[in-house]
Amino acid sequence: GHDHSMQHVPDDVAYFARTNFRGTRRLVGIRLADRRHHMLVLGKTGTGKSTLLEEYQERVRLSPNDFKLSHEDFITLSNEGILFYYRYLRLFQIGDYRRTARDTDHNMELCELVEKHGAEIEDRNSLLQYKPYIMRMNAISKAMMFLHQHLKTAAREILEAAIDNIRGLPDVDTPSFQFERVRSIDYLESALKQVHEKRVSPVDSLKEELEKAVEEEDYERAAELRDRIGDLTGGSSEAE
C-alpha cells in the first residue's frame, strides 16, 4: 500500500497525531490561525479538567492569603472567559436559558476571582467594566427559566436583586462600565415592568416555542423560530 507518511505538509498546520484507519497513516493537525480559537485540556475523568477557572479557584483554596493572578494568568483566564461569552451569547439567542445561566455564572465567578486576586489594576478594570452586562444576562436567563415554569414571583425577585446588585457595584473608571451599568439597569427595569404587567409579546411567545424546540433538539425548528424573532426585533438580539 501507499505510505502516506510522505504526504505534502503545509507550513501553516501544527501536526499532533497520525491516523491508522485501515492502514492509512495520515497526519492530523490544526491550522495555526485556528489555534487562537481552540484550547485542549487533557486528563482522566474526575481530575478536574472542566475549566481553567476551576484550576485557579483550587489554587486560591490552597493558599488564600498569598495567591495573586499575574498578568499572564489574567490573559489565560480572560481567553477562557471570551470563549464562554461567545457561547452564552449564542445560547441566549436560541433561547437556551439554562445553559446561558451556567456560562454567565462561570464569568461572574471569573470576575470575582480577578477582583480579589488580580495583581494589576489595569487587568481588573479591563474585565470588571463588563460585570454589569454579565450580571444582566445572568439575571434575565434565570428569570426566563422561572417564567417558563410560571413562577413569576421568583422571576421578579431575581430581577430586583440584580438591579440592586448592579447599582451597588464599586465604580470602575472606564466609559464602558458607566454605559453598561446604566443600560443593564434600564433593561432589567423594563423586564421587571413586563413581568409585573404580565404582558406576553409575540417575541416572548416565539421565545417560549424556541426554548421548547431546543429542549426537544429540534434544531431546524429552532433556526426557523430564531429567524422569525430576528425579523420582529429588527435583526438584533437582546444580548447586543
XYZ file of N, CA and C in Angstrom:
720
model
N 0.835 -1.193 0.000
C 0.000 0.000 0.000
C 0.869 1.241 0.000
N 0.276 2.329 -0.400
C 1.000 3.599 -0.492
C 1.221 4.177 0.902
N 2.422 4.621 1.202
C 2.744 5.187 2.512
C 2.459 6.684 2.489
N 1.461 7.084 3.262
C 1.070 8.488 3.301
C 1.942 9.301 4.244
N 2.965 8.672 4.818
C 3.795 9.422 5.740
C 4.578 10.508 5.021
N 4.683 10.386 3.683
C 5.411 11.377 2.917
C 4.461 12.364 2.249
N 3.197 12.479 2.738
C 2.237 13.397 2.140
C 2.731 14.833 2.253
N 2.189 15.672 1.370
C 2.556 17.090 1.398
C 2.168 17.697 2.745
N 3.077 18.432 3.348
C 2.855 19.007 4.673
C 2.797 20.534 4.549
N 1.604 21.135 4.649
C 1.508 22.593 4.582
C 2.257 23.245 5.733
N 2.783 24.434 5.484
C 3.549 25.139 6.502
C 2.681 25.726 7.609
N 1.376 25.937 7.330
C 0.529 26.638 8.298
C -0.280 25.693 9.177
N 0.163 24.442 9.304
C -0.549 23.459 10.122
C 0.394 22.911 11.185
N -0.085 22.844 12.429
C 0.659 22.217 13.526
C 0.135 20.792 13.696
N 0.970 19.799 13.446
C 0.545 18.406 13.492
C 0.803 17.816 14.876
N -0.142 16.998 15.338
C -0.011 16.423 16.668
C -0.371 14.944 16.722
N -0.744 14.319 15.593
C -1.128 12.904 15.603
C -1.055 12.349 14.187
N -1.188 11.021 14.113
C -1.237 10.360 12.812
C -2.299 9.265 12.879
N -3.172 9.159 11.877
C -4.226 8.156 11.879
C -3.654 6.796 11.496
N -4.389 5.736 11.851
C -4.038 4.394 11.380
C -5.262 3.682 10.829
N -6.263 4.460 10.386
C -7.531 3.901 9.906
C -7.287 3.097 8.627
N -7.624 1.796 8.670
C -7.496 0.901 7.523
C -6.107 0.978 6.885
N -5.122 1.065 7.747
C -3.763 1.060 7.265
C -3.272 2.368 6.684
N -4.117 3.387 6.668
C -3.730 4.687 6.128
C -3.137 5.530 7.243
N -1.878 5.907 7.052
C -1.205 6.727 8.061
C -1.175 8.168 7.567
N -2.137 8.941 8.066
C -2.263 10.322 7.601
C -2.091 11.276 8.783
N -1.325 12.324 8.567
C -1.106 13.306 9.623
C -2.389 14.057 9.945
N -2.569 14.376 11.233
C -3.716 15.147 11.706
C -3.186 16.383 12.431
N -3.764 17.536 12.130
C -3.285 18.758 12.786
C -4.320 19.851 12.788
N -3.891 21.028 13.195
C -4.774 22.190 13.260
C -4.027 23.378 12.671
N -4.719 24.159 11.868
C -4.084 25.317 11.258
C -3.670 26.311 12.342
N -2.551 26.956 12.107
C -2.002 27.861 13.110
C -2.984 28.976 13.457
N -3.707 29.491 12.441
C -4.666 30.573 12.699
C -5.796 30.101 13.606
N -6.168 28.790 13.487
C -7.269 28.263 14.294
C -6.862 28.007 15.732
N -5.549 27.917 15.991
C -5.100 27.649 17.353
C -5.487 28.760 18.314
N -5.733 29.948 17.797
C -6.156 31.056 18.656
C -7.591 30.893 19.140
N -8.339 29.970 18.550
C -9.762 29.827 18.858
C -10.088 28.493 19.523
N -9.083 27.693 19.847
C -9.315 26.382 20.446
C -8.363 26.169 21.612
N -8.800 25.329 22.530
C -7.974 25.034 23.693
C -8.133 23.559 24.022
N -7.035 22.852 24.244
C -7.057 21.437 24.567
C -6.594 21.253 25.999
N -7.445 20.628 26.818
C -7.086 20.322 28.201
C -7.219 18.827 28.374
N -6.123 18.153 28.723
C -6.101 16.702 28.823
C -6.142 16.248 30.273
N -6.665 15.036 30.471
C -6.682 14.465 31.813
C -7.750 13.394 31.923
N -7.594 12.512 32.897
C -8.577 11.459 33.111
C -9.863 12.038 33.684
N -10.954 11.291 33.513
C -12.227 11.690 34.093
C -12.086 11.843 35.602
N -12.578 12.962 36.126
C -12.516 13.189 37.560
C -11.316 13.967 38.033
N -10.427 14.363 37.106
C -9.227 15.087 37.528
C -9.430 16.592 37.516
N -10.672 17.053 37.310
C -10.956 18.473 37.425
C -10.483 19.314 36.261
N -10.631 18.773 35.033
C -10.132 19.499 33.873
C -11.220 20.335 33.224
N -12.372 20.472 33.859
C -13.519 21.098 33.206
C -13.191 22.504 32.706
N -12.666 23.355 33.576
C -12.327 24.709 33.158
C -11.034 25.144 33.839
N -10.371 26.106 33.204
C -9.183 26.680 33.822
C -9.548 27.473 35.067
N -10.742 28.089 35.043
C -11.193 28.837 36.216
C -11.189 27.951 37.452
N -11.678 26.725 37.319
C -11.717 25.812 38.462
C -10.307 25.502 38.969
N -9.352 25.395 38.044
C -7.967 25.147 38.452
C -7.438 26.305 39.295
N -7.720 27.532 38.859
C -7.239 28.692 39.618
C -7.987 28.836 40.943
N -9.270 28.496 40.965
C -10.018 28.534 42.222
C -9.435 27.551 43.224
N -8.956 26.411 42.741
C -8.317 25.441 43.630
C -7.004 25.990 44.170
N -6.263 26.712 43.348
C -5.024 27.328 43.821
C -5.318 28.335 44.932
N -6.387 29.095 44.769
C -6.777 30.061 45.800
C -7.133 29.330 47.091
N -7.856 28.215 46.951
C -8.271 27.458 48.142
C -7.052 26.967 48.917
N -5.993 26.578 48.196
C -4.803 26.029 48.842
C -3.950 27.103 49.496
N -3.962 28.329 48.933
C -3.189 29.422 49.555
C -3.960 30.730 49.411
N -5.042 30.869 50.183
C -5.947 32.015 50.019
C -5.312 33.365 50.314
N -4.326 33.409 51.180
C -3.748 34.703 51.575
C -2.623 35.163 50.664
N -1.988 34.226 49.981
C -0.793 34.563 49.212
C -1.029 34.591 47.705
N -2.159 34.077 47.256
C -2.337 33.898 45.818
C -2.561 35.231 45.110
N -1.850 35.426 43.993
C -2.043 36.590 43.129
C -2.063 36.131 41.677
N -2.949 36.748 40.901
C -3.007 36.472 39.472
C -2.024 37.386 38.752
N -1.047 36.790 38.086
C -0.134 37.584 37.271
C -0.855 38.042 36.009
N -0.224 38.928 35.265
C -0.816 39.376 34.004
C -0.982 38.196 33.050
N -0.015 37.278 33.046
C -0.108 36.103 32.184
C -1.280 35.212 32.605
N -1.475 35.049 33.928
C -2.636 34.297 34.423
C -3.924 34.956 33.952
N -3.962 36.280 34.061
C -5.158 37.022 33.675
C -5.477 36.808 32.202
N -4.477 36.880 31.330
C -4.698 36.674 29.892
C -5.249 35.278 29.633
N -4.679 34.285 30.307
C -5.147 32.904 30.142
C -6.613 32.764 30.531
N -6.974 33.309 31.699
C -8.363 33.223 32.162
C -9.291 34.068 31.302
N -8.830 35.226 30.861
C -9.652 36.086 30.005
C -10.004 35.389 28.704
N -9.043 34.652 28.143
C -9.314 33.931 26.898
C -10.406 32.891 27.101
N -10.390 32.224 28.268
C -11.470 31.278 28.557
C -12.790 32.022 28.716
N -12.763 33.170 29.399
C -13.983 33.958 29.564
C -14.570 34.408 28.243
N -13.710 34.756 27.285
C -14.184 35.175 25.970
C -14.872 34.018 25.250
N -14.288 32.817 25.364
C -14.927 31.648 24.763
C -16.309 31.411 25.366
N -16.425 31.552 26.687
C -17.721 31.389 27.341
C -18.691 32.487 26.886
N -18.186 33.707 26.718
C -19.034 34.814 26.270
C -19.660 34.512 24.916
N -18.839 34.106 23.957
C -19.379 33.835 22.622
C -20.359 32.676 22.659
N -20.118 31.701 23.550
C -21.047 30.574 23.635
C -22.362 31.005 24.258
N -22.310 31.743 25.377
C -23.593 32.087 26.012
C -24.370 33.103 25.198
N -23.676 33.913 24.411
C -24.381 34.832 23.536
C -25.240 34.052 22.545
N -24.663 33.018 21.958
C -25.414 32.184 21.013
C -26.508 31.404 21.715
N -26.206 30.867 22.895
C -27.219 30.112 23.639
C -28.420 30.991 23.978
N -28.155 32.237 24.358
C -29.243 33.158 24.674
C -30.090 33.433 23.441
N -29.441 33.598 22.308
C -30.160 33.917 21.080
C -31.093 32.786 20.656
N -30.728 31.534 20.974
C -31.596 30.412 20.603
C -32.540 30.025 21.737
N -32.527 30.806 22.826
C -33.477 30.560 23.910
C -33.082 29.471 24.873
N -31.787 29.085 24.906
C -31.335 28.072 25.851
C -30.880 28.797 27.123
N -31.865 29.150 27.964
C -31.586 29.992 29.122
C -30.859 29.246 30.232
N -31.062 27.949 30.323
C -30.387 27.176 31.375
C -28.874 27.206 31.175
N -28.440 26.946 29.964
C -27.000 26.944 29.716
C -26.429 28.358 29.642
N -27.258 29.332 29.274
C -26.798 30.719 29.352
C -26.504 31.085 30.803
N -27.399 30.680 31.697
C -27.186 30.953 33.126
C -25.918 30.261 33.623
N -25.696 29.035 33.194
C -24.493 28.298 33.606
C -23.227 29.022 33.162
N -23.197 29.469 31.906
C -21.989 30.104 31.384
C -21.776 31.502 31.947
N -22.860 32.236 32.206
C -22.696 33.544 32.836
C -22.304 33.393 34.301
N -22.744 32.324 34.957
C -22.255 32.030 36.310
C -20.736 31.877 36.286
N -20.233 31.172 35.285
C -18.779 30.994 35.147
C -18.081 32.344 35.053
N -18.586 33.239 34.198
C -17.900 34.515 34.013
C -18.080 35.449 35.205
N -19.166 35.298 35.955
C -19.306 36.070 37.190
C -18.290 35.599 38.232
N -18.063 34.289 38.311
C -17.037 33.769 39.219
C -15.648 34.219 38.770
N -15.455 34.319 37.462
C -14.185 34.819 36.938
C -13.952 36.269 37.378
N -15.017 37.086 37.302
C -14.921 38.470 37.775
C -14.540 38.521 39.248
N -15.147 37.664 40.052
C -14.859 37.642 41.493
C -13.403 37.273 41.756
N -12.900 36.289 41.011
C -11.514 35.864 41.185
C -10.545 36.989 40.834
N -10.793 37.650 39.701
C -9.906 38.728 39.262
C -10.007 39.927 40.199
N -11.225 40.218 40.665
C -11.419 41.357 41.568
C -10.651 41.166 42.867
N -10.641 39.950 43.384
C -9.992 39.682 44.673
C -8.492 39.440 44.546
N -8.054 38.859 43.428
C -6.672 38.376 43.375
C -5.868 38.922 42.202
N -6.475 39.752 41.367
C -5.726 40.325 40.260
C -4.635 41.254 40.761
N -3.415 41.049 40.278
C -2.284 41.828 40.784
C -2.216 43.220 40.166
N -2.813 43.405 38.990
C -2.687 44.675 38.282
C -4.059 45.332 38.112
N -4.145 46.604 38.449
C -5.408 47.328 38.377
C -5.945 47.375 36.953
N -5.038 47.465 35.959
C -5.483 47.508 34.566
C -6.187 46.211 34.181
N -5.672 45.094 34.668
C -6.314 43.805 34.387
C -7.695 43.756 35.032
N -7.768 44.179 36.287
C -9.060 44.130 36.986
C -10.093 44.993 36.262
N -9.697 46.211 35.909
C -10.650 47.116 35.268
C -11.084 46.637 33.892
N -10.158 46.035 33.149
C -10.491 45.613 31.794
C -11.551 44.526 31.779
N -11.648 43.744 32.864
C -12.702 42.727 32.969
C -13.924 43.261 33.695
N -13.718 43.914 34.832
C -14.833 44.321 35.686
C -15.714 45.390 35.042
N -15.214 46.083 34.021
C -16.053 47.063 33.342
C -17.256 46.402 32.657
N -17.162 45.101 32.412
C -18.268 44.383 31.762
C -19.123 43.589 32.751
N -18.835 43.700 34.040
C -19.580 42.918 35.027
C -21.078 43.251 35.038
N -21.501 44.537 34.875
C -22.944 44.794 34.831
C -23.650 44.021 33.716
N -23.003 43.926 32.555
C -23.590 43.195 31.432
C -23.711 41.712 31.763
N -22.653 41.130 32.345
C -22.688 39.704 32.684
C -23.792 39.433 33.708
N -23.915 40.316 34.699
C -24.953 40.153 35.714
C -26.340 40.278 35.105
N -26.490 41.198 34.149
C -27.782 41.364 33.483
C -28.174 40.097 32.718
N -27.236 39.558 31.933
C -27.521 38.354 31.154
C -27.847 37.176 32.063
N -27.131 37.088 33.175
C -27.362 36.018 34.127
C -28.762 36.116 34.728
N -29.147 37.335 35.128
C -30.454 37.528 35.758
C -31.591 37.295 34.772
N -31.453 37.819 33.556
C -32.506 37.626 32.556
C -32.699 36.147 32.248
N -31.599 35.417 32.117
C -31.691 33.991 31.807
C -32.394 33.225 32.923
N -32.025 33.525 34.181
C -32.652 32.816 35.303
C -34.118 33.228 35.454
N -34.406 34.498 35.197
C -35.799 34.940 35.261
C -36.645 34.246 34.201
N -36.098 34.100 32.997
C -36.836 33.424 31.926
C -37.092 31.964 32.287
N -36.135 31.327 32.940
C -36.346 29.946 33.371
C -37.516 29.860 34.354
N -37.593 30.803 35.288
C -38.706 30.811 36.248
C -40.035 31.130 35.565
N -40.010 32.076 34.635
C -41.251 32.447 33.947
C -41.819 31.280 33.153
N -40.948 30.486 32.560
C -41.431 29.339 31.798
C -41.983 28.246 32.699
N -41.688 28.348 33.996
C -42.304 27.444 34.975
C -43.485 28.133 35.677
N -43.852 29.316 35.158
C -44.958 30.123 35.717
C -44.688 30.538 37.160
N -43.425 30.793 37.468
C -43.017 31.237 38.807
C -42.656 32.719 38.733
N -43.689 33.556 38.613
C -43.461 34.994 38.397
C -42.816 35.674 39.604
N -43.172 35.237 40.800
C -42.582 35.859 41.993
C -41.075 35.617 42.033
N -40.666 34.401 41.748
C -39.238 34.081 41.733
C -38.518 34.878 40.648
N -39.152 35.038 39.486
C -38.548 35.815 38.397
C -38.372 37.274 38.809
N -39.402 37.836 39.463
C -39.305 39.228 39.925
C -38.177 39.390 40.934
N -38.054 38.435 41.845
C -37.007 38.527 42.870
C -35.612 38.486 42.244
N -35.441 37.665 41.242
C -34.153 37.591 40.538
C -33.828 38.935 39.897
N -34.796 39.529 39.211
C -34.571 40.804 38.523
C -34.329 41.934 39.516
N -35.118 41.976 40.594
C -34.952 43.036 41.596
C -33.586 42.950 42.269
N -33.163 41.718 42.589
C -31.854 41.553 43.237
C -30.724 41.984 42.298
N -30.862 41.654 41.018
C -29.824 42.025 40.054
C -29.727 43.541 39.919
N -30.879 44.214 39.880
C -30.878 45.685 39.789
C -30.158 46.289 40.990
N -30.490 45.809 42.198
C -29.841 46.322 43.411
C -28.338 46.035 43.403
N -27.961 44.824 42.960
C -26.552 44.449 42.971
C -25.749 45.257 41.956
N -26.334 45.527 40.801
C -25.626 46.322 39.793
C -25.477 47.761 40.273
N -26.523 48.285 40.901
C -26.427 49.644 41.457
C -25.324 49.727 42.518
N -25.144 48.652 43.265
C -24.178 48.658 44.361
C -22.761 48.296 43.968
N -22.517 48.054 42.672
C -21.162 47.696 42.257
C -20.187 48.847 42.513
N -18.976 48.549 42.954
C -17.954 49.600 43.063
C -17.664 50.180 41.685
N -17.422 51.477 41.627
C -17.156 52.136 40.348
C -15.883 51.609 39.707
N -15.953 51.445 38.396
C -14.772 51.153 37.580
C -14.597 52.349 36.652
N -13.417 52.904 36.652
C -13.193 54.172 35.962
C -12.973 53.968 34.462
N -14.021 53.484 33.794
C -13.986 53.366 32.338
C -15.351 53.770 31.786
N -15.410 54.327 30.588
C -16.702 54.664 29.978
C -17.584 53.432 29.777
N -16.966 52.300 29.463
C -17.753 51.083 29.227
C -18.521 50.665 30.474
N -17.890 50.787 31.647
C -18.573 50.401 32.881
C -19.794 51.290 33.116
N -19.612 52.613 32.973
C -20.734 53.527 33.210
C -21.880 53.237 32.237
N -21.522 53.007 30.986
C -22.537 52.720 29.972
C -23.259 51.417 30.270
N -22.492 50.349 30.573
C -23.105 49.043 30.813
C -23.958 49.035 32.069
N -23.551 49.793 33.093
C -24.358 49.831 34.315
C -25.706 50.489 34.050
N -25.691 51.633 33.379
C -26.956 52.329 33.076
C -27.828 51.482 32.171
N -27.231 50.927 31.108
C -28.018 50.147 30.158
C -28.582 48.888 30.802
N -27.788 48.236 31.636
C -28.251 46.998 32.257
C -29.390 47.252 33.240
N -29.278 48.323 34.019
C -30.360 48.652 34.950
C -31.635 48.999 34.177
N -31.508 49.789 33.128
C -32.681 50.136 32.311
C -33.332 48.885 31.729
N -32.504 47.991 31.221
C -33.005 46.770 30.605
C -33.738 45.908 31.638
N -33.121 45.741 32.816
C -33.730 44.906 33.857
C -35.003 45.528 34.397
N -35.021 46.845 34.540
C -36.247 47.512 34.997
C -37.366 47.353 33.980
N -37.039 47.410 32.703
C -38.041 47.192 31.665
C -38.579 45.765 31.719
N -37.682 44.800 31.917
C -38.104 43.406 32.029
C -38.971 43.198 33.261
N -38.597 43.847 34.367
C -39.379 43.733 35.598
C -40.775 44.304 35.413
N -40.861 45.418 34.712
C -42.167 46.027 34.440
C -43.050 45.089 33.637
N -42.462 44.429 32.658
C -43.245 43.487 31.850
C -43.736 42.319 32.682
N -42.900 41.860 33.618
C -43.336 40.760 34.475
C -44.487 41.215 35.367
N -44.386 42.435 35.924
C -45.459 42.965 36.769
C -46.764 43.095 35.987
N -46.660 43.556 34.752
C -47.861 43.780 33.940
C -48.356 42.509 33.270
N -47.553 41.432 33.409
C -47.937 40.128 32.860
C -48.198 40.188 31.367
N -47.442 41.028 30.680
C -47.611 41.118 29.231
C -46.829 39.991 28.566
N -47.432 39.457 27.532
C -46.756 38.448 26.714
C -46.741 38.957 25.291
N -45.574 39.362 24.816
C -45.450 39.896 23.463
C -45.310 38.753 22.473
N -45.490 39.018 21.162
C -45.260 37.975 20.158
C -43.851 37.409 20.232
N -42.880 38.264 20.548
C -41.496 37.791 20.660
C -41.366 36.823 21.827
N -42.006 37.150 22.965
C -41.953 36.252 24.121
C -42.559 34.892 23.791
N -43.670 34.911 23.070
C -44.321 33.650 22.693
C -43.414 32.817 21.805
N -42.773 33.493 20.837
C -41.850 32.778 19.954
C -40.666 32.220 20.731
N -40.201 32.982 21.721
C -39.057 32.506 22.506
C -39.428 31.285 23.334
N -40.680 31.224 23.815
C -41.112 30.034 24.531
C -41.106 28.823 23.601
N -41.605 29.023 22.363
C -41.562 27.948 21.385
C -40.125 27.554 21.075
N -39.254 28.565 20.991
C -37.846 28.329 20.684
C -37.187 27.482 21.764
N -37.455 27.803 23.023
C -36.856 27.038 24.111
C -37.334 25.592 24.072
N -38.618 25.401 23.772
C -39.154 24.039 23.691
C -38.478 23.265 22.562
N -38.264 23.944 21.420
C -37.610 23.291 20.285
C -36.184 22.879 20.641
N -35.475 23.744 21.385
C -34.107 23.422 21.788
C -34.108 22.232 22.742
N -35.034 22.237 23.703
C -35.117 21.130 24.661
C -35.385 19.814 23.952
N -36.198 19.874 22.870
C -36.528 18.664 22.115
C -35.497 18.360 21.034
N -34.422 19.195 20.965
C -33.345 19.039 19.991
C -33.854 19.111 18.557
N -34.928 19.892 18.353
C -35.450 20.142 17.003
C -34.782 21.413 16.487
N -33.528 21.277 16.040
C -32.727 22.454 15.721
C -33.165 23.136 14.425
N -33.778 22.387 13.529
C -34.305 23.017 12.311
C -35.437 23.975 12.666
N -36.336 23.517 13.548
C -37.417 24.384 14.029
C -36.854 25.564 14.810
N -35.829 25.313 15.625
C -35.209 26.379 16.413
C -34.630 27.453 15.506
N -33.992 27.028 14.414
C -33.408 28.006 13.482
C -34.502 28.853 12.834
N -35.615 28.223 12.486
C -36.736 28.957 11.877
C -37.314 29.980 12.861
N -37.486 29.565 14.114
C -38.026 30.471 15.124
C -37.068 31.614 15.407
N -35.766 31.311 15.427
C -34.774 32.358 15.670
C -34.831 33.412 14.561
N -35.017 32.965 13.321
C -35.122 33.914 12.204
C -36.359 34.791 12.355
N -37.465 34.207 12.806
C -38.705 34.988 12.995
C -38.534 36.009 14.112
N -37.850 35.616 15.178
C -37.581 36.560 16.270
C -36.703 37.700 15.758
N -35.693 37.355 14.952
C -34.833 38.390 14.378
C -35.615 39.368 13.518
N -36.588 38.840 12.752
C -37.412 39.727 11.917
C -38.221 40.698 12.770
N -38.774 40.175 13.881
C -39.616 41.019 14.737
C -38.814 42.048 15.529
N -37.532 41.737 15.782
C -36.704 42.650 16.588
C -35.728 43.448 15.718
N -35.968 43.451 14.438
C -35.113 44.224 13.545
C -33.754 43.612 13.343
N -33.652 42.288 13.576
C -32.391 41.597 13.343
C -31.407 41.697 14.482
N -31.795 42.338 15.586
C -30.871 42.472 16.715
C -31.249 41.486 17.787
N -30.324 41.238 18.681
C -30.583 40.334 19.801
C -30.564 41.104 21.093
N -31.144 40.528 22.134
C -31.151 41.192 23.441
C -29.767 41.235 24.043
N -28.859 40.434 23.516
C -27.525 40.364 24.096
C -26.568 41.362 23.492
N -27.039 42.192 22.572
C -26.140 43.153 21.961
C -25.752 44.239 22.947
